[in-house]
CSV table of C-alpha atoms in Angstrom, one decimal:
chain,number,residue,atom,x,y,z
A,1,UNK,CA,-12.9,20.9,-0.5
A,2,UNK,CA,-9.3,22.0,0.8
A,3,UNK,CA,-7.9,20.5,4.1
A,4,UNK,CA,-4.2,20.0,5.2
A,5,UNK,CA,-2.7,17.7,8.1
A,6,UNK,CA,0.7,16.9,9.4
A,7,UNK,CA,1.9,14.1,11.4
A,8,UNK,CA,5.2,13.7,13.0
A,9,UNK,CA,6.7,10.4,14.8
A,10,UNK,CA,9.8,9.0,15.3
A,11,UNK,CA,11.6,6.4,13.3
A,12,UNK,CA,10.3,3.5,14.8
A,13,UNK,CA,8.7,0.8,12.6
A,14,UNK,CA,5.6,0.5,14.5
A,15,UNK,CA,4.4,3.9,13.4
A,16,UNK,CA,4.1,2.1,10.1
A,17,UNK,CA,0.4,1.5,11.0
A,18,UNK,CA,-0.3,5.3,12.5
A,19,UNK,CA,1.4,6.9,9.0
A,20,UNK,CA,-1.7,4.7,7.3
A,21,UNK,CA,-4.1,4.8,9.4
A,22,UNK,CA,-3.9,8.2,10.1
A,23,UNK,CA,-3.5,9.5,6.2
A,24,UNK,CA,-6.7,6.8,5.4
A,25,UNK,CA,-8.8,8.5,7.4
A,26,UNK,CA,-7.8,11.8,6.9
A,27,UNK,CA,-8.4,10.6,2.8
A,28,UNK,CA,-11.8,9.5,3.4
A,29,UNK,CA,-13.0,13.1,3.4
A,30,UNK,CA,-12.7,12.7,-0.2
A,31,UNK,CA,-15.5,10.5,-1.9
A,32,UNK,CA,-13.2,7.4,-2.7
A,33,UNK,CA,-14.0,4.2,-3.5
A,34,UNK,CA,-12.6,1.1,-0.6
A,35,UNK,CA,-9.8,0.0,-3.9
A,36,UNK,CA,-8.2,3.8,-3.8
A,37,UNK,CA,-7.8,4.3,-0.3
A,38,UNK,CA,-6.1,1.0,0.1
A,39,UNK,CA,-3.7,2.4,-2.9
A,40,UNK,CA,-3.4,5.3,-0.3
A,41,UNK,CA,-2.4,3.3,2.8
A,42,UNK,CA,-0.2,0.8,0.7
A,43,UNK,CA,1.7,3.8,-0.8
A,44,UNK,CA,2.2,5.7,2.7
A,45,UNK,CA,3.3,2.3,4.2
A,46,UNK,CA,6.3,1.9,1.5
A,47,UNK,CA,6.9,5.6,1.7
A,48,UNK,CA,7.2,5.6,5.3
A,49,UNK,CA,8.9,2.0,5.7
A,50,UNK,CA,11.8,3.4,3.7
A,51,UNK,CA,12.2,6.6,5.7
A,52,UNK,CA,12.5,4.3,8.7
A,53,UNK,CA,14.8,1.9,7.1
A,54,UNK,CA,17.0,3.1,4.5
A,55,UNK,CA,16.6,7.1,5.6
A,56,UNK,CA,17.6,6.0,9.2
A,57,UNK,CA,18.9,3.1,8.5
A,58,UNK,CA,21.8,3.5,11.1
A,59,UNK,CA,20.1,6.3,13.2
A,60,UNK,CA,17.0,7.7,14.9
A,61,UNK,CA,15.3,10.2,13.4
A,62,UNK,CA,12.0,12.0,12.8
A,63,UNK,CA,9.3,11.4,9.8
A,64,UNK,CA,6.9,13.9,8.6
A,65,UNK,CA,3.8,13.8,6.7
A,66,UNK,CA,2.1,16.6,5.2
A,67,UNK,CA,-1.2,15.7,3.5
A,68,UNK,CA,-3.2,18.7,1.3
A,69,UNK,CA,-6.8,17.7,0.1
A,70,UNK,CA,-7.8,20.0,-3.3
A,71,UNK,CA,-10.6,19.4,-4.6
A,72,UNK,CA,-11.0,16.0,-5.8
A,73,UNK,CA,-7.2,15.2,-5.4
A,74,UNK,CA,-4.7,14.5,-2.3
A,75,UNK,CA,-1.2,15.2,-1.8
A,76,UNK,CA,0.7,13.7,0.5
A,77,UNK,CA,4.7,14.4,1.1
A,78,UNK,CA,6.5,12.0,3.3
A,79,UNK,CA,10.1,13.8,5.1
A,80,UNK,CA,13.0,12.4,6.5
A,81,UNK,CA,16.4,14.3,7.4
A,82,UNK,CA,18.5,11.2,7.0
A,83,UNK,CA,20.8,9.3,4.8
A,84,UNK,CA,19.3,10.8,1.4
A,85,UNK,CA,19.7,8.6,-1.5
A,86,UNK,CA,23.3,9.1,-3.7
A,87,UNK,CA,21.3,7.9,-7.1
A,88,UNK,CA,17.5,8.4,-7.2
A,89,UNK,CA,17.0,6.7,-11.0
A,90,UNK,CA,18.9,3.8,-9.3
A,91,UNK,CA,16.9,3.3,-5.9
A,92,UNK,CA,13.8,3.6,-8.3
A,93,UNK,CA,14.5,0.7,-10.7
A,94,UNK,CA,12.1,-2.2,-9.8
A,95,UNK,CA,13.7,-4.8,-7.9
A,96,UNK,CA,16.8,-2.5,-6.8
A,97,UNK,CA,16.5,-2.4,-2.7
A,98,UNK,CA,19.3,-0.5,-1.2
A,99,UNK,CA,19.0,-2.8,1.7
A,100,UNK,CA,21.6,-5.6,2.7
A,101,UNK,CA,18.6,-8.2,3.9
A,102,UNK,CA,17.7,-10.3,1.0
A,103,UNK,CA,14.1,-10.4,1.9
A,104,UNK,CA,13.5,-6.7,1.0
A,105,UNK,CA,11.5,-7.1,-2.1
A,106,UNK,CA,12.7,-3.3,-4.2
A,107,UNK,CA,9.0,-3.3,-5.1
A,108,UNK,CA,8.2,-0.2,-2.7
A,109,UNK,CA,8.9,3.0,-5.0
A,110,UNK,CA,7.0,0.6,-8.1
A,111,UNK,CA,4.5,0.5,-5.7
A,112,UNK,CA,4.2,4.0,-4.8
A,113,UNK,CA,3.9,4.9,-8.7
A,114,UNK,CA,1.6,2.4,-9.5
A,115,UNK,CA,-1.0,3.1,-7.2
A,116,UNK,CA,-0.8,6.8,-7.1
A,117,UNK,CA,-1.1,9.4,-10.1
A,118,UNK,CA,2.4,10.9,-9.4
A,119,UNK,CA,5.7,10.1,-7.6
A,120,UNK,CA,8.3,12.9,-7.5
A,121,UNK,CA,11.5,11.9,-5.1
A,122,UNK,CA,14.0,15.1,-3.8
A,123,UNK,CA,16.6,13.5,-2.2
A,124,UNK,CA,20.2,14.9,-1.0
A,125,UNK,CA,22.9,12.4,0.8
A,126,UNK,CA,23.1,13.5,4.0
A,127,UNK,CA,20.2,16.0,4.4
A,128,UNK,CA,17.4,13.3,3.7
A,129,UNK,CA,14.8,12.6,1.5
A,130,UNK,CA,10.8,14.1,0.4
A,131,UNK,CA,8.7,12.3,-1.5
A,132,UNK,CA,5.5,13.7,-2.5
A,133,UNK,CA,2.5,11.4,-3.8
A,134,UNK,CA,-1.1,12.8,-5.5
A,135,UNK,CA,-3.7,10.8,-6.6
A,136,UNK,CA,-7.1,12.2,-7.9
A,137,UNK,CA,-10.3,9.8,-6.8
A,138,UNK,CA,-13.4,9.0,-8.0
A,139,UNK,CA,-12.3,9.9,-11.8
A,140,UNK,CA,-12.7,6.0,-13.0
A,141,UNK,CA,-15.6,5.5,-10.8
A,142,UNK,CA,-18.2,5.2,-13.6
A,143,UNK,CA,-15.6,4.8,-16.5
B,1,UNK,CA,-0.2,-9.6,14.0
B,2,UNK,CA,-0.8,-13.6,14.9
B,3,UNK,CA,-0.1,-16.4,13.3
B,4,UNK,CA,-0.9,-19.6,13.2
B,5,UNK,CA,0.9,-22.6,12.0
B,6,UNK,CA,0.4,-26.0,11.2
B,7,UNK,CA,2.4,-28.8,10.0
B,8,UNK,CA,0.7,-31.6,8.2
B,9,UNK,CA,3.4,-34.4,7.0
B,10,UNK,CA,5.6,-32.4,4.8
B,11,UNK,CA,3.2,-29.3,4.1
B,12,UNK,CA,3.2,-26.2,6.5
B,13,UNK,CA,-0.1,-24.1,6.6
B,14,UNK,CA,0.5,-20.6,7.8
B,15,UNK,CA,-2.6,-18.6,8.6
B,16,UNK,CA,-1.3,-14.9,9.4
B,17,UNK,CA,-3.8,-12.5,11.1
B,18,UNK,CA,-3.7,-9.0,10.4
B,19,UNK,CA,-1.9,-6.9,9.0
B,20,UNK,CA,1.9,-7.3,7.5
B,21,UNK,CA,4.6,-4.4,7.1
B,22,UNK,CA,8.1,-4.4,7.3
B,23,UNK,CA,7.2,-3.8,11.6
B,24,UNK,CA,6.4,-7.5,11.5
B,25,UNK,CA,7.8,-9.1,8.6
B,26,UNK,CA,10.9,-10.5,10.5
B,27,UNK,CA,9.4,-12.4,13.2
B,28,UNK,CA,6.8,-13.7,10.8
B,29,UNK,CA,10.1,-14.6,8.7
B,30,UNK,CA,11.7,-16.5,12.0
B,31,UNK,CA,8.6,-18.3,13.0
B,32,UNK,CA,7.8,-19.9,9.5
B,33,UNK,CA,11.4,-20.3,9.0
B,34,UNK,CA,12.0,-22.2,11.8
B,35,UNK,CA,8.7,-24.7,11.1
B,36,UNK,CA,9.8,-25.5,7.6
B,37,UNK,CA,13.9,-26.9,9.5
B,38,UNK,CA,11.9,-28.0,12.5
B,39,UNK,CA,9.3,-30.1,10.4
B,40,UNK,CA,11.3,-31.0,7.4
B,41,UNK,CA,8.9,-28.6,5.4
B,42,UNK,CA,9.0,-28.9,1.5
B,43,UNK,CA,6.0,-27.1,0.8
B,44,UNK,CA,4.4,-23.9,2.2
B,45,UNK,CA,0.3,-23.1,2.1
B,46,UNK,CA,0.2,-19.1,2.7
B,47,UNK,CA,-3.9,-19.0,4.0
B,48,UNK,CA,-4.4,-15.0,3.7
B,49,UNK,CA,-7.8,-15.0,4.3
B,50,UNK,CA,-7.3,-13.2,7.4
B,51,UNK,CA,-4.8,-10.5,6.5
B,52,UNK,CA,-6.4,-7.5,6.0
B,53,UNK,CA,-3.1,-5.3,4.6
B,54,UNK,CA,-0.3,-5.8,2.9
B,55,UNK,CA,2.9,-3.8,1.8
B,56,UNK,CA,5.8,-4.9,-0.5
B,57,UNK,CA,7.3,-5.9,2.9
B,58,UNK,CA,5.1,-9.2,2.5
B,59,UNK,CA,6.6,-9.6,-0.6
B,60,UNK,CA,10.0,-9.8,0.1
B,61,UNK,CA,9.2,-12.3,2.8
B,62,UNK,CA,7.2,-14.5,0.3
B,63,UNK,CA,9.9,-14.4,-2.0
B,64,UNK,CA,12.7,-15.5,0.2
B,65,UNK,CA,10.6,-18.1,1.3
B,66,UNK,CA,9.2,-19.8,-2.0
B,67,UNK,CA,13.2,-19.7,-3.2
B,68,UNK,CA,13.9,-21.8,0.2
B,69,UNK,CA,11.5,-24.4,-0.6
B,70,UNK,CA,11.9,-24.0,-4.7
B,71,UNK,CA,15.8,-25.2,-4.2
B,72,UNK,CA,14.1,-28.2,-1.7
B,73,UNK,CA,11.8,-29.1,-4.7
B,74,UNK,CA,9.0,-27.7,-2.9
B,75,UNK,CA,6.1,-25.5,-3.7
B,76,UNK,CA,4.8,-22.0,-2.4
B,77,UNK,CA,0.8,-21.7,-3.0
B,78,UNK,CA,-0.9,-18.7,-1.3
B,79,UNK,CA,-5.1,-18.9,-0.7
B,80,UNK,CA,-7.5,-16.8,-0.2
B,81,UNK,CA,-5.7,-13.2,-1.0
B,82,UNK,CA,-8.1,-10.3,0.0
B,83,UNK,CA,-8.6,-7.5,-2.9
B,84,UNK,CA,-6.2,-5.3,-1.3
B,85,UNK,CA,-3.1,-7.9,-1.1
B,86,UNK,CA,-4.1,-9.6,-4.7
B,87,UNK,CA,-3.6,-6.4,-6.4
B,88,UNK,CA,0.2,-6.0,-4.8
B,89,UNK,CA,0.9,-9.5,-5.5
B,90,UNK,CA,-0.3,-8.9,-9.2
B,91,UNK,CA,2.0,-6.1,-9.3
B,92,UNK,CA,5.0,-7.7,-8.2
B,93,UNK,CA,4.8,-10.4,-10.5
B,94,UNK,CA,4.8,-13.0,-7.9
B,95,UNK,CA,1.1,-14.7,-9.2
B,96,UNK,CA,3.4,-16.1,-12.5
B,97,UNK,CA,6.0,-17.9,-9.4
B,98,UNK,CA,3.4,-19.1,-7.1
B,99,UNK,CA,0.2,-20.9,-7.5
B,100,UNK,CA,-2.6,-18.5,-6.4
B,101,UNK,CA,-6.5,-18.6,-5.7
């Protein structure tokens, strides 16, 4: 099967729940099990969260999302054009959070590889940052 | 997101409803924060049974609060985790901090 979508919203953490919902159900197209589209929705939420709050952390700003289905696999590649990251090894450490508030966890990019196949960050300071996410279903299904 | 709170001697139970992202992670912050100074809290019973997502966000705000009661000599236990916010909370580690089931 081959299908694209795109989303676009402001910078507004509400739209948390629409960048989700809106790539879970566009993922249910693909025969997935209830455990990988909650990987899914829990990776677009950190994605997204940090777009909202590090990307525009001082501004306002618009987020894209461009999901591809191919076959058995999805891609999905979250935009910003804010901040950009200065060190991207850095911001991807576990535990690191380039955030100020001490109850930001630094779990979201760990989260983001763990329950997707592949995690790859373009980021430039002041242009913003892409991150694009695949995961291929239904391949442990049986295993 | 609701929530709902009670206070039994020095025990708070916090039943949050929902789902929890960084959108509502700092009024559920202010709200159990200001039980546990209001009611003297020392520990904290997180009843997840009805939360139906969860992102690292949740995290964050679970850690900052079991350090709170941790310095009071107090415990953080979370019940009832759905598969969903189990398998973050194994990932972050935070199942070998707090007592779990």
């Amino acid at each position: 099967m081959e299908n694209y979508m795109r989303l676009e919203f402001p910078s507004k953490s509400q739209n948390e729940s629409l960048a989700r919902s809106v790539v879970g159900v566009f993922a249910t197209q693909l025969d997935l099990t209830v455990e990988e589209l909650a990987d899914i929705k829990t990776a677009v939420s950190e994605a997204v969260t940090n777009a909202i709050i590090h990307g525009y952390a001082n501004t306002k700003g618009t987020v894209e999302i461009i999901g591809r289905i191919s076959g058995n696999e999805i891609a999905i590649t979250i935009t910003d054009t804010g901040s950009g990251i200065p060190d991207i090894d850095l911001a991807m450490q576990p535990l690191y959070s380039g955030s100020a508030d001490e109850d930001r966890s630094g779990m979201g990019f760990t989260v983001m590889e763990s329950f997707m196949d592949t995690l790859k960050v373009d980021s430039e300071p002041g242009k913003g940052t892409s991150v694009t996410m695949t995961k291929r279903v239904g391949v442990d299904a049986y295993a | 997101m609701n929530i709902r709170m009670e206070a039994i001697g020095t025990t708070l139970v916090v039943k949050p409803e929902g789902e929890i992202d960084q959108s509502c992670a700092a009024e559920l912050r202010s709200d159990i924060d200001r039980e546990i100074h209001r009611c003297h809290i020392k520990n904290l019973i997180l009843d997840f049974g009805g939360v139906t997502f969860m992102d690292s966000s949740g995290i964050g705000l679970i850690i900052g609060r079991y350090k709170q009661l941790k310095a009071l000599g107090g415990k953080t236990i979370i019940i009832r985790p759905q598969p969903q916010v189990d398998k973050i909370l194994e990932l972050s580690g935070l199942k070998k901090l707090v007592e779990c089931g």
